[in-house]
Amino acid sequence: MFNVLVCDDDKEIVEAIEIYLRQEGYNVLKAYDGQEAIKVLDSTEVDLLIIDVMMPKLDGIRATLKIREKNSLPIIILSAKSEDADKILGLNVGADDYLTKPFNPLELVARVKSQLRRYTQLGSTVIEKKSSVFTVGGLKIDDELKEVTVDGDVIRLTPIEYNILLLLVKNQGKVFSINQIYESIWNEDAIGADNTVAVHIRHIREKIEINPKEPRYLKVVWGVGYKIEKL
């Protein structure tokens, strides 16, 4: 049973989300501000976090920043704001997904399932018969261990970042459009995917490149998409 932490200062919203998640078999933990959420994460194993942006004491954005310092669990941010800038901010601080209030509870459940599926696949230790190690220059992905290293140093990626990088590394030299990346990783139609993919690409570059402004591995093909350069 997965532990899902729901954090929102509106207790009615927390209770409503809890009802839908429990119907799907999830164990629901509750918090009502960012500080409470961090305390729960420090004391309990949590598989996914749903967190609101606007809360007292510690808001969702600052809480996500602190959580990302030591935890790579999937995070879905909730907010009443629908502007692209707010969505990008949420993704920039480390969220994996974003849902605008008011939202359809069934859509939230679908996104929870999707994120947990990627997260468990990332943590899987199932041994495949075919080679599970992919290298490009000093960049190495061991897909059996779910480990990424650059010049021998281990790089911490979120599940979404890992899956994007793995897709590109497995297809070295092939250019993927933003829509192709989104549909491959999120398994849904790429509607307004540009900012979402671009933010995750930037995060990957910041982690694997010595100089993200002059990337060695993850290249942009202007007007087309992204690729991992063959070296």
mmCIF file of C-alpha atoms in Angstrom, residues 24-220:
data_model
loop_
_atom_site.group_PDB
_atom_site.id
_atom_site.type_symbol
_atom_site.label_atom_id
_atom_site.label_comp_id
_atom_site.label_asym_id
_atom_site.label_seq_id
_atom_site.Cartn_x
_atom_site.Cartn_y
_atom_site.Cartn_z
ATOM 1 C CA GLU A 24 -8.154 3.481 -4.806
ATOM 2 C CA GLY A 25 -6.433 1.677 -1.942
ATOM 3 C CA TYR A 26 -3.924 4.359 -0.918
ATOM 4 C CA ASN A 27 -3.037 5.106 2.687
ATOM 5 C CA VAL A 28 -3.490 8.847 3.210
ATOM 6 C CA LEU A 29 -1.403 10.967 5.580
ATOM 7 C CA LYS A 30 -2.484 14.553 6.257
ATOM 8 C CA ALA A 31 -0.806 17.887 6.956
ATOM 9 C CA TYR A 32 -2.156 21.440 6.945
ATOM 10 C CA ASP A 33 0.950 23.548 6.282
ATOM 11 C CA GLY A 34 4.439 23.071 4.873
ATOM 12 C CA GLN A 35 6.072 22.636 8.261
ATOM 13 C CA GLU A 36 3.726 19.800 9.171
ATOM 14 C CA ALA A 37 4.391 18.146 5.808
ATOM 15 C CA ILE A 38 8.159 18.206 6.391
ATOM 16 C CA LYS A 39 7.728 16.710 9.871
ATOM 17 C CA VAL A 40 5.668 13.857 8.433
ATOM 18 C CA LEU A 41 8.265 13.208 5.737
ATOM 19 C CA ASP A 42 11.035 13.151 8.351
ATOM 20 C CA SER A 43 9.256 10.516 10.436
ATOM 21 C CA THR A 44 7.310 8.406 7.933
ATOM 22 C CA GLU A 45 8.004 6.727 4.612
ATOM 23 C CA VAL A 46 5.951 8.618 2.037
ATOM 24 C CA ASP A 47 5.613 7.563 -1.603
ATOM 25 C CA LEU A 48 4.015 10.737 -3.011
ATOM 26 C CA LEU A 49 3.217 14.258 -1.842
ATOM 27 C CA ILE A 50 0.261 16.419 -2.888
ATOM 28 C CA ILE A 51 0.830 19.962 -1.635
ATOM 29 C CA ASP A 52 -1.005 23.271 -1.976
ATOM 30 C CA VAL A 53 0.899 26.461 -2.813
ATOM 31 C CA MET A 54 -0.827 29.031 -0.600
ATOM 32 C CA MET A 55 -0.577 27.972 3.069
ATOM 33 C CA PRO A 56 0.345 29.595 6.403
ATOM 34 C CA LYS A 57 3.692 29.130 8.187
ATOM 35 C CA LEU A 58 5.448 27.550 5.191
ATOM 36 C CA ASP A 59 3.915 27.665 1.722
ATOM 37 C CA GLY A 60 4.048 24.872 -0.820
ATOM 38 C CA ILE A 61 6.804 26.411 -2.940
ATOM 39 C CA ARG A 62 9.239 26.895 -0.044
ATOM 40 C CA ALA A 63 8.295 23.523 1.426
ATOM 41 C CA THR A 64 9.021 21.812 -1.902
ATOM 42 C CA LEU A 65 12.409 23.518 -2.077
ATOM 43 C CA LYS A 66 13.324 22.191 1.376
ATOM 44 C CA ILE A 67 11.965 18.704 0.649
ATOM 45 C CA ARG A 68 13.958 18.457 -2.577
ATOM 46 C CA GLU A 69 17.196 18.982 -0.655
ATOM 47 C CA LYS A 70 17.049 15.350 0.486
ATOM 48 C CA ASN A 71 14.008 13.623 -0.996
ATOM 49 C CA SER A 72 13.194 12.697 -4.602
ATOM 50 C CA LEU A 73 9.637 11.422 -4.074
ATOM 51 C CA PRO A 74 7.027 12.544 -6.642
ATOM 52 C CA ILE A 75 5.412 15.888 -5.789
ATOM 53 C CA ILE A 76 2.155 17.217 -7.233
ATOM 54 C CA ILE A 77 1.494 20.892 -6.536
ATOM 55 C CA LEU A 78 -2.031 22.289 -6.200
ATOM 56 C CA SER A 79 -2.810 25.965 -6.687
ATOM 57 C CA ALA A 80 -5.685 28.307 -7.411
ATOM 58 C CA LYS A 81 -3.405 30.159 -9.808
ATOM 59 C CA SER A 82 -3.504 29.089 -13.435
ATOM 60 C CA GLU A 83 -0.932 31.394 -15.018
ATOM 61 C CA ASP A 84 1.982 29.713 -16.810
ATOM 62 C CA ALA A 85 4.453 31.608 -14.618
ATOM 63 C CA ASP A 86 3.076 29.921 -11.504
ATOM 64 C CA LYS A 87 3.187 26.493 -13.122
ATOM 65 C CA ILE A 88 6.796 27.062 -14.161
ATOM 66 C CA LEU A 89 7.698 28.221 -10.656
ATOM 67 C CA GLY A 90 6.266 25.011 -9.219
ATOM 68 C CA LEU A 91 8.228 22.889 -11.660
ATOM 69 C CA ASN A 92 11.346 24.976 -11.125
ATOM 70 C CA VAL A 93 11.450 24.231 -7.415
ATOM 71 C CA GLY A 94 11.203 20.505 -8.030
ATOM 72 C CA ALA A 95 7.560 19.526 -8.456
ATOM 73 C CA ASP A 96 6.829 16.713 -10.907
ATOM 74 C CA ASP A 97 3.298 17.774 -11.786
ATOM 75 C CA TYR A 98 0.883 20.677 -11.302
ATOM 76 C CA LEU A 99 -2.896 20.826 -10.987
ATOM 77 C CA THR A 100 -4.984 23.997 -10.887
ATOM 78 C CA LYS A 101 -7.915 24.437 -8.527
ATOM 79 C CA PRO A 102 -10.750 23.718 -8.906
ATOM 80 C CA PHE A 103 -9.801 20.304 -10.262
ATOM 81 C CA ASN A 104 -11.546 17.053 -11.047
ATOM 82 C CA PRO A 105 -10.686 14.595 -8.232
ATOM 83 C CA LEU A 106 -10.581 11.772 -10.776
ATOM 84 C CA GLU A 107 -7.912 13.655 -12.732
ATOM 85 C CA LEU A 108 -5.879 14.040 -9.544
ATOM 86 C CA VAL A 109 -6.169 10.300 -8.864
ATOM 87 C CA ALA A 110 -5.036 9.567 -12.433
ATOM 88 C CA ARG A 111 -1.994 11.799 -11.985
ATOM 89 C CA VAL A 112 -1.174 10.144 -8.656
ATOM 90 C CA LYS A 113 -1.289 6.728 -10.319
ATOM 91 C CA SER A 114 0.897 7.946 -13.174
ATOM 92 C CA GLN A 115 3.527 9.461 -10.883
ATOM 93 C CA LEU A 116 3.645 6.402 -8.622
ATOM 94 C CA ARG A 117 3.997 4.123 -11.631
ATOM 95 C CA ARG A 118 7.062 6.069 -12.783
ATOM 96 C CA TYR A 119 8.465 6.249 -9.258
ATOM 97 C CA THR A 120 8.188 2.505 -8.659
ATOM 98 C CA GLN A 121 9.666 1.770 -12.075
ATOM 99 C CA LEU A 122 12.577 4.037 -11.209
ATOM 100 C CA GLY A 123 13.160 2.169 -7.959
ATOM 101 C CA SER A 124 12.747 -1.270 -9.485
ATOM 102 C CA THR A 125 15.655 -3.701 -9.256
ATOM 103 C CA VAL A 126 14.318 -6.221 -11.742
ATOM 104 C CA ILE A 127 17.243 -7.636 -13.744
ATOM 105 C CA GLU A 128 16.772 -7.549 -17.489
ATOM 106 C CA LYS A 129 18.452 -10.062 -19.751
ATOM 107 C CA LYS A 130 19.592 -7.397 -22.198
ATOM 108 C CA SER A 131 22.206 -4.820 -21.320
ATOM 109 C CA SER A 132 20.876 -2.140 -19.008
ATOM 110 C CA VAL A 133 23.925 0.137 -19.075
ATOM 111 C CA PHE A 134 24.001 3.076 -21.480
ATOM 112 C CA THR A 135 26.989 5.397 -21.905
ATOM 113 C CA VAL A 136 27.708 8.608 -23.763
ATOM 114 C CA GLY A 137 31.203 9.914 -23.120
ATOM 115 C CA GLY A 138 31.460 10.336 -19.349
ATOM 116 C CA LEU A 139 27.689 10.051 -18.894
ATOM 117 C CA LYS A 140 26.510 6.612 -17.765
ATOM 118 C CA ILE A 141 23.045 5.286 -16.948
ATOM 119 C CA ASP A 142 22.718 1.933 -15.218
ATOM 120 C CA ASP A 143 19.032 1.212 -15.714
ATOM 121 C CA GLU A 144 19.194 -1.897 -13.538
ATOM 122 C CA LEU A 145 20.417 0.136 -10.569
ATOM 123 C CA LYS A 146 18.520 3.233 -11.728
ATOM 124 C CA GLU A 147 21.755 5.177 -11.296
ATOM 125 C CA VAL A 148 23.164 8.062 -13.320
ATOM 126 C CA THR A 149 26.825 9.049 -13.105
ATOM 127 C CA VAL A 150 28.881 11.721 -14.836
ATOM 128 C CA ASP A 151 32.629 11.118 -14.805
ATOM 129 C CA GLY A 152 32.075 8.699 -11.920
ATOM 130 C CA ASP A 153 30.014 11.091 -9.771
ATOM 131 C CA VAL A 154 26.471 9.976 -8.918
ATOM 132 C CA ILE A 155 23.793 12.419 -10.111
ATOM 133 C CA ARG A 156 20.463 12.656 -8.290
ATOM 134 C CA LEU A 157 17.497 12.973 -10.631
ATOM 135 C CA THR A 158 13.771 13.021 -10.008
ATOM 136 C CA PRO A 159 11.781 10.189 -11.660
ATOM 137 C CA ILE A 160 10.641 12.466 -14.491
ATOM 138 C CA GLU A 161 14.178 13.748 -15.123
ATOM 139 C CA TYR A 162 15.542 10.207 -15.108
ATOM 140 C CA ASN A 163 12.980 8.953 -17.603
ATOM 141 C CA ILE A 164 13.550 11.870 -19.982
ATOM 142 C CA LEU A 165 17.315 11.381 -19.874
ATOM 143 C CA LEU A 166 16.992 7.616 -20.334
ATOM 144 C CA LEU A 167 14.732 8.116 -23.367
ATOM 145 C CA LEU A 168 17.265 10.428 -24.998
ATOM 146 C CA VAL A 169 20.344 8.373 -24.080
ATOM 147 C CA LYS A 170 18.770 5.177 -25.414
ATOM 148 C CA ASN A 171 18.249 7.003 -28.717
ATOM 149 C CA GLN A 172 21.563 8.856 -29.057
ATOM 150 C CA GLY A 173 21.608 11.234 -31.979
ATOM 151 C CA LYS A 174 17.836 11.106 -32.514
ATOM 152 C CA VAL A 175 15.986 14.393 -32.117
ATOM 153 C CA PHE A 176 12.795 14.278 -30.055
ATOM 154 C CA SER A 177 10.271 17.079 -30.281
ATOM 155 C CA ILE A 178 8.759 18.529 -27.113
ATOM 156 C CA ASN A 179 5.488 16.761 -27.893
ATOM 157 C CA GLN A 180 7.243 13.423 -28.449
ATOM 158 C CA ILE A 181 9.061 13.725 -25.125
ATOM 159 C CA TYR A 182 5.908 14.700 -23.267
ATOM 160 C CA GLU A 183 3.766 11.945 -24.747
ATOM 161 C CA SER A 184 6.483 9.325 -24.158
ATOM 162 C CA ILE A 185 7.089 10.275 -20.509
ATOM 163 C CA TRP A 186 3.685 11.500 -19.325
ATOM 164 C CA ASN A 187 1.649 9.070 -21.468
ATOM 165 C CA GLU A 188 -0.927 11.720 -22.316
ATOM 166 C CA ASP A 189 -1.596 14.200 -25.105
ATOM 167 C CA ALA A 190 0.912 17.040 -25.256
ATOM 168 C CA ILE A 191 -1.327 20.047 -24.684
ATOM 169 C CA GLY A 192 0.673 23.085 -23.549
ATOM 170 C CA ALA A 193 3.708 20.877 -22.925
ATOM 171 C CA ASP A 194 6.411 23.348 -23.977
ATOM 172 C CA ASN A 195 7.102 24.933 -20.598
ATOM 173 C CA THR A 196 6.833 21.660 -18.683
ATOM 174 C CA VAL A 197 9.376 19.844 -20.836
ATOM 175 C CA ALA A 198 11.690 22.862 -21.062
ATOM 176 C CA VAL A 199 11.890 23.196 -17.282
ATOM 177 C CA HIS A 200 12.772 19.521 -16.820
ATOM 178 C CA ILE A 201 15.368 19.687 -19.607
ATOM 179 C CA ARG A 202 16.976 22.668 -17.896
ATOM 180 C CA HIS A 203 17.110 20.799 -14.586
ATOM 181 C CA ILE A 204 18.768 17.810 -16.262
ATOM 182 C CA ARG A 205 21.354 20.058 -17.889
ATOM 183 C CA GLU A 206 22.144 21.752 -14.595
ATOM 184 C CA LYS A 207 22.859 18.337 -13.095
ATOM 185 C CA ILE A 208 24.790 16.570 -15.867
ATOM 186 C CA GLU A 209 26.616 19.397 -17.656
ATOM 187 C CA ILE A 210 29.758 21.158 -16.476
ATOM 188 C CA ASN A 211 28.508 24.290 -18.226
ATOM 189 C CA PRO A 212 24.740 24.088 -18.849
ATOM 190 C CA LYS A 213 24.948 27.087 -21.217
ATOM 191 C CA GLU A 214 27.379 25.145 -23.422
ATOM 192 C CA PRO A 215 26.111 21.586 -23.016
ATOM 193 C CA ARG A 216 28.225 18.642 -24.046
ATOM 194 C CA TYR A 217 25.524 16.004 -23.891
ATOM 195 C CA LEU A 218 21.991 17.395 -23.978
ATOM 196 C CA LYS A 219 21.633 19.525 -27.089
ATOM 197 C CA VAL A 220 18.790 21.642 -28.387
#
